[in-house]
Amino acid sequence: MFEERLHSIRERIAEAAIRTGRRPEDVRLLAVTKGVGMDAIREAMDLGQTLFGENYVQEAVAREKAMGGYFRRLTWHFIGHLQTNKARRACELFDCIETVDCRRLLDAICRAATPGFPVYVQVNLGREPQKAGILPEDLRRFVEETAGLSQVRIAGLMAIPPYSEDPESTRGFFRRLRELRDELNETLMKGRQISELSMGMSHDFEVAIEEGATIVRVGTALFGPRNAR
Ligand SMILES: *Cc1c(COP(=O)(O)O)cnc(C)c1O
């Protein structure tokens, strides 16, 4: 059952990529495992899934304990809200922090990370007060001010656009994130290009891919509804 869901999502990812003239291998599936049992993670791993996302540092700590050496064979992205005082632990456990949303957090990551540690900047595209993220109009200055930091590398942008039942109405937000990345890349120095766009979830990842997503974060469509795991 899980196997079928995983195959079907991989297929839909490939089709969405091809529809817009992209290569399927340029879009990565990040399996969001918040609240998911270890069995499901092992099953995903056995089926070749290597990229996983967690929202809580504590949950990753538990995963590492449960998985032993296998934890390190997988790639883990942090996709939740990170408190500054957990940055050090997060840098040990995760291969990338996708949700950098303020300078204070970025500085904490710099103090903890190994040189070149990849981070993404979270952008609050819908300007929603309850959501984290740098406002679109502040993004350029935020990125420019990181130019001197050698410990981190801004490798991507990440966003959670306002929810809508109809994925088509989210398309404009996805497009905006791509435009923001492209605008930054046009003016950034060579060698500091931002390539990744982490956007799209279970109900709208195809539209996100059509608009340029390089990583889609999928939970429910893989593992079922959160209250039923
Ligand atoms: C939970 C979560 C997802 C996955 O959402 P689904 O709708 O279950 O696919 C993606 N991104 C973030 C940041 C999340 O917290």
Short mmCIF file of C-alpha atoms and ligand atoms in Angstrom, two decimals:
data_model
loop_
_atom_site.label_atom_id
_atom_site.label_comp_id
_atom_site.label_asym_id
_atom_site.label_seq_id
_atom_site.Cartn_x
_atom_site.Cartn_y
_atom_site.Cartn_z
CA MET A 1 0.00 0.00 0.00
CA PHE A 2 2.72 2.40 0.99
CA GLU A 3 4.77 1.14 -1.91
CA GLU A 4 1.96 1.99 -4.33
CA ARG A 5 1.57 5.47 -2.87
CA LEU A 6 5.29 6.12 -3.16
CA HIS A 7 5.41 4.89 -6.76
CA SER A 8 2.38 6.92 -7.69
CA ILE A 9 3.86 10.10 -6.22
CA ARG A 10 7.18 9.52 -7.94
CA GLU A 11 5.28 9.09 -11.19
CA ARG A 12 3.26 12.26 -10.69
CA ILE A 13 6.47 14.16 -9.90
CA ALA A 14 8.07 12.92 -13.11
CA GLU A 15 5.00 13.76 -15.18
CA ALA A 16 4.75 17.28 -13.77
CA ALA A 17 8.42 17.84 -14.51
CA ILE A 18 8.18 16.55 -18.07
CA ARG A 19 5.04 18.63 -18.73
CA THR A 20 7.08 21.76 -18.26
CA GLY A 21 10.22 20.61 -20.02
CA ARG A 22 12.15 19.73 -16.88
CA ARG A 23 14.03 16.57 -16.05
CA PRO A 24 12.34 14.34 -13.43
CA GLU A 25 15.67 13.91 -11.63
CA ASP A 26 15.82 17.66 -11.04
CA VAL A 27 12.94 17.39 -8.58
CA ARG A 28 13.54 15.61 -5.28
CA LEU A 29 10.87 14.09 -3.08
CA LEU A 30 11.29 14.96 0.58
CA ALA A 31 9.30 12.55 2.74
CA VAL A 32 7.86 14.48 5.68
CA THR A 33 7.83 12.09 8.63
CA LYS A 34 6.37 14.09 11.52
CA GLY A 35 4.37 11.66 13.65
CA VAL A 36 5.22 8.72 11.42
CA GLY A 37 6.22 5.37 12.96
CA MET A 38 9.67 3.89 12.48
CA ASP A 39 8.27 1.02 10.42
CA ALA A 40 7.04 3.40 7.75
CA ILE A 41 10.41 5.13 7.63
CA ARG A 42 12.21 1.79 7.25
CA GLU A 43 9.80 0.79 4.50
CA ALA A 44 10.39 4.05 2.66
CA MET A 45 14.14 3.57 3.06
CA ASP A 46 13.94 0.01 1.70
CA LEU A 47 12.11 1.39 -1.35
CA GLY A 48 14.97 3.75 -2.08
CA GLN A 49 13.72 6.91 -0.38
CA THR A 50 16.72 8.82 0.98
CA LEU A 51 15.49 12.37 1.66
CA PHE A 52 13.44 12.96 4.79
CA GLY A 53 12.12 15.99 6.66
CA GLU A 54 11.33 16.54 10.32
CA ASN A 55 9.67 19.47 12.10
CA TYR A 56 11.06 18.89 15.57
CA VAL A 57 14.61 18.42 16.82
CA GLN A 58 13.34 16.04 19.51
CA GLU A 59 11.78 13.77 16.94
CA ALA A 60 15.06 13.58 15.05
CA VAL A 61 16.85 12.70 18.28
CA ALA A 62 14.44 9.79 18.72
CA ARG A 63 14.92 8.71 15.10
CA GLU A 64 18.66 8.66 15.48
CA LYS A 65 18.36 6.53 18.62
CA ALA A 66 15.97 4.11 16.96
CA MET A 67 17.88 3.82 13.69
CA GLY A 68 21.46 3.68 14.87
CA GLY A 69 23.88 3.80 11.94
CA TYR A 70 21.07 3.93 9.39
CA PHE A 71 20.16 7.46 10.39
CA ARG A 72 23.36 8.81 8.85
CA ARG A 73 22.81 7.00 5.58
CA LEU A 74 19.76 9.14 4.95
CA THR A 75 19.54 12.85 4.28
CA TRP A 76 17.54 14.84 6.84
CA HIS A 77 16.17 18.34 6.30
CA PHE A 78 14.82 20.41 9.15
CA ILE A 79 11.52 21.98 8.08
CA GLY A 80 9.97 23.20 11.34
CA HIS A 81 10.35 26.31 13.39
CA LEU A 82 13.82 26.26 14.93
CA GLN A 83 14.51 27.91 18.26
CA THR A 84 17.92 29.52 18.49
CA ASN A 85 18.87 27.44 21.51
CA LYS A 86 18.32 24.24 19.51
CA ALA A 87 20.44 25.31 16.55
CA ARG A 88 23.51 23.41 17.71
CA ARG A 89 21.68 20.12 18.09
CA ALA A 90 19.88 20.69 14.79
CA CYS A 91 23.19 21.19 12.98
CA GLU A 92 24.44 17.87 14.34
CA LEU A 93 21.36 15.94 13.31
CA PHE A 94 20.32 17.56 10.06
CA ASP A 95 22.03 17.95 6.70
CA CYS A 96 20.19 21.16 5.91
CA ILE A 97 17.98 23.65 7.73
CA GLU A 98 15.25 24.86 5.39
CA THR A 99 13.58 27.31 7.70
CA VAL A 100 16.00 30.14 8.41
CA ASP A 101 13.74 33.09 9.10
CA CYS A 102 15.84 35.63 11.00
CA ARG A 103 19.38 36.80 11.48
CA ARG A 104 19.55 35.62 15.08
CA LEU A 105 18.87 32.04 14.03
CA LEU A 106 21.32 32.28 11.16
CA ASP A 107 24.04 33.51 13.50
CA ALA A 108 23.33 30.62 15.88
CA ILE A 109 23.64 28.16 13.00
CA CYS A 110 26.93 29.82 11.98
CA ARG A 111 28.34 29.23 15.44
CA ALA A 112 27.34 25.56 15.39
CA ALA A 113 27.74 24.43 11.79
CA THR A 114 30.63 22.99 9.85
CA PRO A 115 31.85 25.27 7.03
CA GLY A 116 29.56 25.39 4.02
CA PHE A 117 26.53 24.04 5.88
CA PRO A 118 23.53 24.47 3.55
CA VAL A 119 20.52 26.46 4.68
CA TYR A 120 17.42 27.73 2.90
CA VAL A 121 15.71 31.00 3.68
CA GLN A 122 12.03 30.68 4.48
CA VAL A 123 9.96 33.33 2.75
CA ASN A 124 6.56 34.42 4.05
CA LEU A 125 5.02 34.80 0.60
CA GLY A 126 1.48 35.41 1.81
CA ARG A 127 2.63 37.91 4.44
CA GLU A 128 0.71 35.85 7.00
CA PRO A 129 1.30 37.10 10.55
CA GLN A 130 0.97 33.59 12.02
CA LYS A 131 3.64 32.19 9.71
CA ALA A 132 7.40 32.46 9.95
CA GLY A 133 9.59 33.72 7.16
CA ILE A 134 11.31 36.74 5.73
CA LEU A 135 8.95 39.07 3.88
CA PRO A 136 9.59 39.12 0.13
CA GLU A 137 10.65 42.78 0.16
CA ASP A 138 13.25 42.10 2.89
CA LEU A 139 14.77 39.05 1.23
CA ARG A 140 17.40 40.79 -0.86
CA ARG A 141 18.85 42.68 2.07
CA PHE A 142 18.77 39.56 4.24
CA VAL A 143 20.72 37.56 1.67
CA GLU A 144 23.18 40.39 0.95
CA GLU A 145 23.97 40.67 4.63
CA THR A 146 25.00 37.02 4.70
CA ALA A 147 27.72 37.57 2.09
CA GLY A 148 30.51 37.50 4.65
CA LEU A 149 29.40 34.35 6.42
CA SER A 150 31.57 31.39 5.53
CA GLN A 151 29.99 28.85 7.84
CA VAL A 152 26.70 28.70 5.99
CA ARG A 153 25.76 28.60 2.36
CA ILE A 154 22.34 29.85 1.31
CA ALA A 155 21.45 27.07 -1.04
CA GLY A 156 17.76 27.60 -1.47
CA LEU A 157 14.47 29.30 -0.70
CA MET A 158 11.56 27.62 1.04
CA ALA A 159 7.93 28.66 1.42
CA ILE A 160 4.60 27.49 2.76
CA PRO A 161 2.08 29.62 0.83
CA PRO A 162 -1.39 30.37 2.20
CA TYR A 163 -3.52 27.23 2.11
CA SER A 164 -6.07 26.84 -0.61
CA GLU A 165 -8.19 23.82 -1.57
CA ASP A 166 -7.54 24.59 -5.19
CA PRO A 167 -3.83 24.24 -6.03
CA GLU A 168 -4.27 26.50 -9.04
CA SER A 169 -4.83 29.47 -6.75
CA THR A 170 -1.45 28.77 -5.15
CA ARG A 171 0.37 28.83 -8.47
CA GLY A 172 1.08 32.57 -8.28
CA PHE A 173 2.86 32.14 -4.94
CA PHE A 174 5.05 29.35 -6.28
CA ARG A 175 5.91 31.46 -9.28
CA ARG A 176 6.77 34.38 -7.02
CA LEU A 177 9.28 32.28 -5.08
CA ARG A 178 10.99 31.25 -8.31
CA GLU A 179 11.10 34.89 -9.46
CA LEU A 180 12.62 35.93 -6.14
CA ARG A 181 15.33 33.29 -6.51
CA ASP A 182 16.04 34.27 -10.10
CA GLU A 183 16.22 37.97 -9.21
CA LEU A 184 18.70 37.20 -6.43
CA ASN A 185 20.81 35.05 -8.73
CA GLU A 186 21.01 37.76 -11.36
CA THR A 187 22.68 40.13 -8.95
CA LEU A 188 24.56 37.84 -6.58
CA MET A 189 28.23 37.23 -7.16
CA LYS A 190 29.15 34.16 -9.18
CA GLY A 191 29.62 31.07 -7.08
CA ARG A 192 26.91 32.07 -4.65
CA GLN A 193 23.98 31.01 -6.78
CA ILE A 194 20.83 29.85 -5.03
CA SER A 195 19.55 26.75 -6.77
CA GLU A 196 16.97 25.04 -4.58
CA LEU A 197 13.28 25.87 -4.33
CA SER A 198 11.54 23.87 -1.61
CA MET A 199 7.82 24.29 -2.25
CA GLY A 200 4.71 22.19 -2.72
CA MET A 201 3.08 19.70 -0.35
CA SER A 202 0.69 16.74 -0.71
CA HIS A 203 -2.16 18.61 -2.34
CA ASP A 204 -0.27 21.00 -4.59
CA PHE A 205 3.17 19.58 -5.40
CA GLU A 206 2.44 19.18 -9.09
CA VAL A 207 1.67 22.87 -9.53
CA ALA A 208 4.79 23.69 -7.51
CA ILE A 209 6.91 21.54 -9.85
CA GLU A 210 5.40 23.24 -12.87
CA GLU A 211 6.55 26.52 -11.34
CA GLY A 212 10.07 25.32 -10.64
CA ALA A 213 10.17 23.41 -7.34
CA THR A 214 13.37 21.39 -6.91
CA ILE A 215 12.16 19.82 -3.65
CA VAL A 216 8.57 18.92 -2.82
CA ARG A 217 7.73 18.17 0.81
CA VAL A 218 5.13 15.41 0.98
CA GLY A 219 3.67 13.89 4.15
CA THR A 220 -0.03 13.03 4.02
CA ALA A 221 -0.04 11.68 0.47
CA LEU A 222 2.70 9.23 1.47
CA PHE A 223 1.89 8.27 5.03
CA GLY A 224 -1.82 9.01 5.34
CA PRO A 225 -3.59 11.68 7.43
CA ARG A 226 -1.69 12.76 10.52
CA ASN A 227 -4.37 11.67 13.00
CA ALA A 228 -4.39 8.16 11.54
CA ARG A 229 -0.69 7.28 11.61
C1 LIG B 1 3.84 18.83 7.52
C2 LIG B 1 4.58 19.61 6.53
C3 LIG B 1 4.61 19.25 5.17
C4 LIG B 1 3.83 18.08 4.61
O1 LIG B 1 2.48 18.41 4.48
P1 LIG B 1 1.44 17.39 3.84
O2 LIG B 1 0.28 18.23 3.51
O3 LIG B 1 1.16 16.37 4.89
O4 LIG B 1 2.09 16.80 2.64
C5 LIG B 1 5.37 20.01 4.31
N1 LIG B 1 6.07 21.09 4.76
C6 LIG B 1 6.09 21.45 6.04
C7 LIG B 1 6.88 22.62 6.46
C8 LIG B 1 5.34 20.73 6.97
O5 LIG B 1 5.33 21.13 8.25
#
